[in-house]
Coordinates of C-alpha atoms in Angstrom, one line a residue:
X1 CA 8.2 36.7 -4.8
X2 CA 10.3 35.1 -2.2
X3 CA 7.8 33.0 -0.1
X4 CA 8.7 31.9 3.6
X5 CA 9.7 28.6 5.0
X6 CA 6.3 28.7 6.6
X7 CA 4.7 28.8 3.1
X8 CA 6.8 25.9 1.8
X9 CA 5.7 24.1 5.4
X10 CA 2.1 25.2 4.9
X11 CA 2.1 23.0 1.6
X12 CA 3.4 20.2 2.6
X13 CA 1.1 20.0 5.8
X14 CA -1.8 20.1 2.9
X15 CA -0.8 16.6 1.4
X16 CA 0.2 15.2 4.8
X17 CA -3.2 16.2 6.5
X18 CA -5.3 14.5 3.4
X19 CA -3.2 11.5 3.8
X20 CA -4.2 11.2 7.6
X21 CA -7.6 11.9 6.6
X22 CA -8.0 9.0 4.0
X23 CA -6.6 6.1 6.3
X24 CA -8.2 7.8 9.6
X25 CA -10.9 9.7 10.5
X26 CA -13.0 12.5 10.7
X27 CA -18.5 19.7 16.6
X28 CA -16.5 21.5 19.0
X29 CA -18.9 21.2 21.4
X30 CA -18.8 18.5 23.1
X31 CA -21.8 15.8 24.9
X32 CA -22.1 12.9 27.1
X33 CA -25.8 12.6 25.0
X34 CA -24.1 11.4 21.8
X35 CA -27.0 9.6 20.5
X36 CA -29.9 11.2 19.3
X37 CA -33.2 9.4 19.2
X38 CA -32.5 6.1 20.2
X39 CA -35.7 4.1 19.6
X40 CA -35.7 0.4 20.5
X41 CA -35.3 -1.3 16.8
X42 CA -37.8 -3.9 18.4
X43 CA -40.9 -1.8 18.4
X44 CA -39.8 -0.3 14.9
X45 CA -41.7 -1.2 11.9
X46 CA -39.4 -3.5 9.6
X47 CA -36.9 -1.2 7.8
X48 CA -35.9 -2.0 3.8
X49 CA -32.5 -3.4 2.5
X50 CA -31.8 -1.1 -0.3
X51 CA -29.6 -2.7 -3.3
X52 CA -26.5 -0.7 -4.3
X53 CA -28.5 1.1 -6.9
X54 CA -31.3 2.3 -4.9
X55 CA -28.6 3.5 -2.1
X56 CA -27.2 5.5 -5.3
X57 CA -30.4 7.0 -5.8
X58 CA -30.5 8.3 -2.1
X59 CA -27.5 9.5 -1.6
X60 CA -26.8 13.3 -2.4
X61 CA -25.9 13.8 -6.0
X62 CA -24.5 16.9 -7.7
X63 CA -26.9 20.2 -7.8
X64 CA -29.0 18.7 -4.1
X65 CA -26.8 21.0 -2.2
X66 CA -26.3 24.5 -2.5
X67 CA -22.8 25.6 -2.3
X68 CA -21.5 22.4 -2.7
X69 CA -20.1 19.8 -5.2
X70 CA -20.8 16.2 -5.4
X71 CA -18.4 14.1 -7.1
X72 CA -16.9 10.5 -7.0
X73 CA -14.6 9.5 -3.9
X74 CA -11.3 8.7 -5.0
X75 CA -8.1 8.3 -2.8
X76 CA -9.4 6.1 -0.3
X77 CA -9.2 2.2 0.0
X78 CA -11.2 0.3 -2.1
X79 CA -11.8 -2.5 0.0
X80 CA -12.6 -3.1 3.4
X81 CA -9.1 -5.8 3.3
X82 CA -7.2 -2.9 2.8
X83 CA -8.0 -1.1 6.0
X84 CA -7.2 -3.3 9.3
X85 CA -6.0 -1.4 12.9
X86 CA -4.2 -2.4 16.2
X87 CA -7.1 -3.3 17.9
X88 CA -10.3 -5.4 16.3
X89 CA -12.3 -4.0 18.2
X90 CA -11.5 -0.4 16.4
X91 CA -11.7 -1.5 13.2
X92 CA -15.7 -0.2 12.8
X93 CA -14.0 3.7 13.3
X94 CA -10.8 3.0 11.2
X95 CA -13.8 1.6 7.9
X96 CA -16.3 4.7 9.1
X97 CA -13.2 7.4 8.3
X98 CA -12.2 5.8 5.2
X99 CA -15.9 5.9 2.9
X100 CA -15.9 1.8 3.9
X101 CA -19.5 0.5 5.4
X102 CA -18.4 0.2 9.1
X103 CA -20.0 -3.3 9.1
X104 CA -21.1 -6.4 7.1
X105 CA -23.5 -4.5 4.7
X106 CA -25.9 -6.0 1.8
X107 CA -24.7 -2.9 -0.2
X108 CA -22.9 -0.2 0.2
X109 CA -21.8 3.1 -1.9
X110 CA -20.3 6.4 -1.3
X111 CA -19.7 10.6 -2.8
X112 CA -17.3 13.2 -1.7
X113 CA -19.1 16.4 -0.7
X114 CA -16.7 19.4 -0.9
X115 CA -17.7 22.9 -0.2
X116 CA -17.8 25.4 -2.7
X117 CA -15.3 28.7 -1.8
X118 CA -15.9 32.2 -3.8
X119 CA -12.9 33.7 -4.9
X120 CA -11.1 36.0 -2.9
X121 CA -9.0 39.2 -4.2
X122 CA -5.7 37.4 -4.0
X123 CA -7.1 34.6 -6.3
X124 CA -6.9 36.7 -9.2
X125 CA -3.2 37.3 -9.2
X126 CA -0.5 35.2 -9.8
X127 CA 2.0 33.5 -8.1
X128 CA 4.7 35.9 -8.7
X129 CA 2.5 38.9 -8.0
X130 CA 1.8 37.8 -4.2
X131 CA 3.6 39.1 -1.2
X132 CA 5.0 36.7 1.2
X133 CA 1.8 37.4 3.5
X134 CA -0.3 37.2 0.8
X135 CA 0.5 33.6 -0.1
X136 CA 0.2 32.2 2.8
X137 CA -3.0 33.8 3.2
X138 CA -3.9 32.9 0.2
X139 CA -3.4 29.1 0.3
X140 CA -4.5 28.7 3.4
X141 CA -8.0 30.4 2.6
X142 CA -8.2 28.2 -0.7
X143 CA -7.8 25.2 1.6
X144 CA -10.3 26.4 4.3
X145 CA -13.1 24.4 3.1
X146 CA -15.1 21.3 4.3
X147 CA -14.7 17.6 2.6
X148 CA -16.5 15.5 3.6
X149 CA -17.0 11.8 2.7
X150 CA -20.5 10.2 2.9
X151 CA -21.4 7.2 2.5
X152 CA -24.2 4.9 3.0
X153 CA -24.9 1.1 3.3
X154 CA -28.2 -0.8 4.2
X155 CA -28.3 -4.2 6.2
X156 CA -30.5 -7.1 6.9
X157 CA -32.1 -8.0 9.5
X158 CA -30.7 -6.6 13.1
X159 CA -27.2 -6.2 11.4
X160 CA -27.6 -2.3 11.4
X161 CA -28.3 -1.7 15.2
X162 CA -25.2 -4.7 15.6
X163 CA -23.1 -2.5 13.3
X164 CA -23.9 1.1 14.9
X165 CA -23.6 -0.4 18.5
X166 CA -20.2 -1.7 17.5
X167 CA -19.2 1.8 16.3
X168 CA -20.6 3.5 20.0
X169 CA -19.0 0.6 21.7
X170 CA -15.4 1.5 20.1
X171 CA -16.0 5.7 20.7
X172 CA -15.7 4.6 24.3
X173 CA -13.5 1.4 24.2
X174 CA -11.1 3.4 21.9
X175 CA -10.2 6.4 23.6
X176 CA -6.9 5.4 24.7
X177 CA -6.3 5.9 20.8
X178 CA -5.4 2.6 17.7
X179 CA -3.5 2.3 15.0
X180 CA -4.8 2.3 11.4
X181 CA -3.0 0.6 8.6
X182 CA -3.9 1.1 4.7
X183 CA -2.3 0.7 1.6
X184 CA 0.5 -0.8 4.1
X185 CA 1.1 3.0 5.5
X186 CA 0.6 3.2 9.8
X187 CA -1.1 5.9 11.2
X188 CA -1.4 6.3 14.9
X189 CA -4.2 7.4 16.5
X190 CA -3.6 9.1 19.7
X191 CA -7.5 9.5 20.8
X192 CA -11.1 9.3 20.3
X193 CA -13.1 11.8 21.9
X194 CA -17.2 11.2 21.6
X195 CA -18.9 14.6 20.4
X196 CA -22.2 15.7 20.1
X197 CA -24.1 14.2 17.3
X198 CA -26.5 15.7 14.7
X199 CA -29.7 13.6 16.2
X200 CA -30.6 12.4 12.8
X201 CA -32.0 9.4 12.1
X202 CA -33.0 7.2 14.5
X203 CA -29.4 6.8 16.3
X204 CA -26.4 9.2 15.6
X205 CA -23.2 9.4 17.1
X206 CA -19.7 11.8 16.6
X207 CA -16.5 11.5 17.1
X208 CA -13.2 13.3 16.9
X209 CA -9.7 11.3 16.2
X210 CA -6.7 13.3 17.0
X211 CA -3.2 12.0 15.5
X212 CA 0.3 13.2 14.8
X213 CA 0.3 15.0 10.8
X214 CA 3.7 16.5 10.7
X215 CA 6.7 17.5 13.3
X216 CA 5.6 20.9 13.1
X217 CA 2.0 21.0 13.0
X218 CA 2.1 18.6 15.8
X219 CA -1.1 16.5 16.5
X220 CA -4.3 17.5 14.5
X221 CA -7.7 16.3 15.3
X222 CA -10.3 14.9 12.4
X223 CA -14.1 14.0 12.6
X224 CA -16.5 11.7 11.9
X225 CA -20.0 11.0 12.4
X226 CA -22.2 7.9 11.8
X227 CA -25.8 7.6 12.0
X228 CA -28.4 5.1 11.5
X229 CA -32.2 5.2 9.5
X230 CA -33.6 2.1 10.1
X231 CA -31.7 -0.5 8.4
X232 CA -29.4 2.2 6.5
X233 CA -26.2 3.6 8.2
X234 CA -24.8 7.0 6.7
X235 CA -21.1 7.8 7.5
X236 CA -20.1 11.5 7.6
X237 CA -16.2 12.2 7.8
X238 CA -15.4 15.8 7.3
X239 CA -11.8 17.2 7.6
X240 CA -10.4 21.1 6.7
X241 CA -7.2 21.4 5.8
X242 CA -6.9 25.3 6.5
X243 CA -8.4 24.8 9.6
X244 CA -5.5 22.1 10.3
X245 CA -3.0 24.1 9.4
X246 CA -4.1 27.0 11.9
X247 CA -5.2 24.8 14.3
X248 CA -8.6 26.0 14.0
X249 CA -11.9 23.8 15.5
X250 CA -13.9 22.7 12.8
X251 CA -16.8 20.4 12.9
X252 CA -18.8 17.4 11.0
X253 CA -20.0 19.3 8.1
X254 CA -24.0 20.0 9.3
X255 CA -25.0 21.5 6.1
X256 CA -24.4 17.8 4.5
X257 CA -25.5 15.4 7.4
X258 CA -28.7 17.6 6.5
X259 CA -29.5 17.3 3.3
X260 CA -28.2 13.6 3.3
X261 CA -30.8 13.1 6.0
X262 CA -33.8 14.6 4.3
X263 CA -32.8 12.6 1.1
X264 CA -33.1 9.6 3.0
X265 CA -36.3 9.8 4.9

């Protein structure tokens, strides 16, 4: 099979666009309204502080979501030390995108949510059996699914409306665009755009980062969502490499913000 340079180019825009996504972040419809029900935390009943076992209890597992497979999140920073941007003020975004509690939580933990793909007539053959069309198809279908990294933390006292304020504040104070640094790599940021939010919880709000992935692929555009139950934020930050690589809108996976908000209630 002799496979195009825009095969070889689609392959290495895979491992470039997951690099972006673990040091940066991740609904193409966009709203001014990106908070959903934004009850004053003052006429709330006092929320719990969940210890880093109870939050592993609530957070989806494998088998809670049809279609879907839970597993472990590897490949992003393990500390929040190893995650620092251009700007301070960023900083809650840059944690958010990278399965880090955007704030100072009690306790913290996360999973990696990736959607299941049924296999498709090209699957079945091997490498040297495909047309030129057909691989390219055929790895850009295979990557055309949703990952999404979620994670939760739980905080005392006020600290969780401090902390989700802090990540509104920097949708809007961010715009202009930050640089991330982890693991000593850069990444710039080129903008935040606010986006529509799920309305779980009792505050949510989106975002989409756009940066530069590759010379050819040009910018490409990732997105996150955070949203706060009581004293309990979950972080949503969903990117698709096939739809990167055609430049196709994608969104905050729904399906998971879903079930992860049921689990919690």
């Amino acid at each position: 099979m002799k496979r195009s340079s825009g095969a070889r180019i689609g392959a290495t825009l895979a491992v470039s666009a997951l690099s972006l996504a673990l040091i940066t972040g991740c609904s193409d419809e966009g709203s001014d309204d990106t908070k959903g029900s934004s009850e004053s935390s003052s006429s709330a009943p006092a929320a719990k502080t969940y210890t880093v076992a109870e939050l592993q209890k609530l957070i989806l597992a494998q088998g809670e979501v049809d279609g879907y497979k839970v597993a472990k999140t590897v490949g992003a920073p393990e500390t929040k030390d190893e995650v620092t941007t251009s700007d301070e003020k960023c900083r809650p975004l840059a944690l958010a995108m990278s399965a880090q509690a955007p704030g100072d939580a009690k306790a913290e933990t996360t999973v990696t949510v990736t959607q299941e793909k049924a296999p498709t007539d090209t699957a079945s053959k091997s490498l040297e059996d495909l047309e030129e069309g057909e691989f390219e198809d055929s790895l850009t279908d295979a990557m055309n699914v949703s990952v999404t990294l979620v994670g939760l933390s739980s905080y005392e006292g006020d600290a969780a409306q401090e902390t989700f304020k802090s990540v509104s504040d920097a949708v809007e104070g961010c715009s202009g665009g930050f640089t991330v640094t982890a693991d000593g790599e850069k990444q710039k940021l080129t903008k935040v755009t606010a986006e529509k939010g799920s309305g779980t919880g009792d505050e949510s709000i989106a975002f989409a980062s756009e940066g530069e992935m590759d010379e050819e692929m040009g910018a490409g555009t990732v997105h996150a969502e955070v949203v706060r139950h009581g004293n309990t934020l979950a972080t949503y930050y969903t990117i698709n490499i096939g739809a990167l690589m055609t430049q196709k809108p994608y969104t905050v996976d729904g399906t998971v913000v879903t079930a992860q908000a049921k689990k919690i209630k």
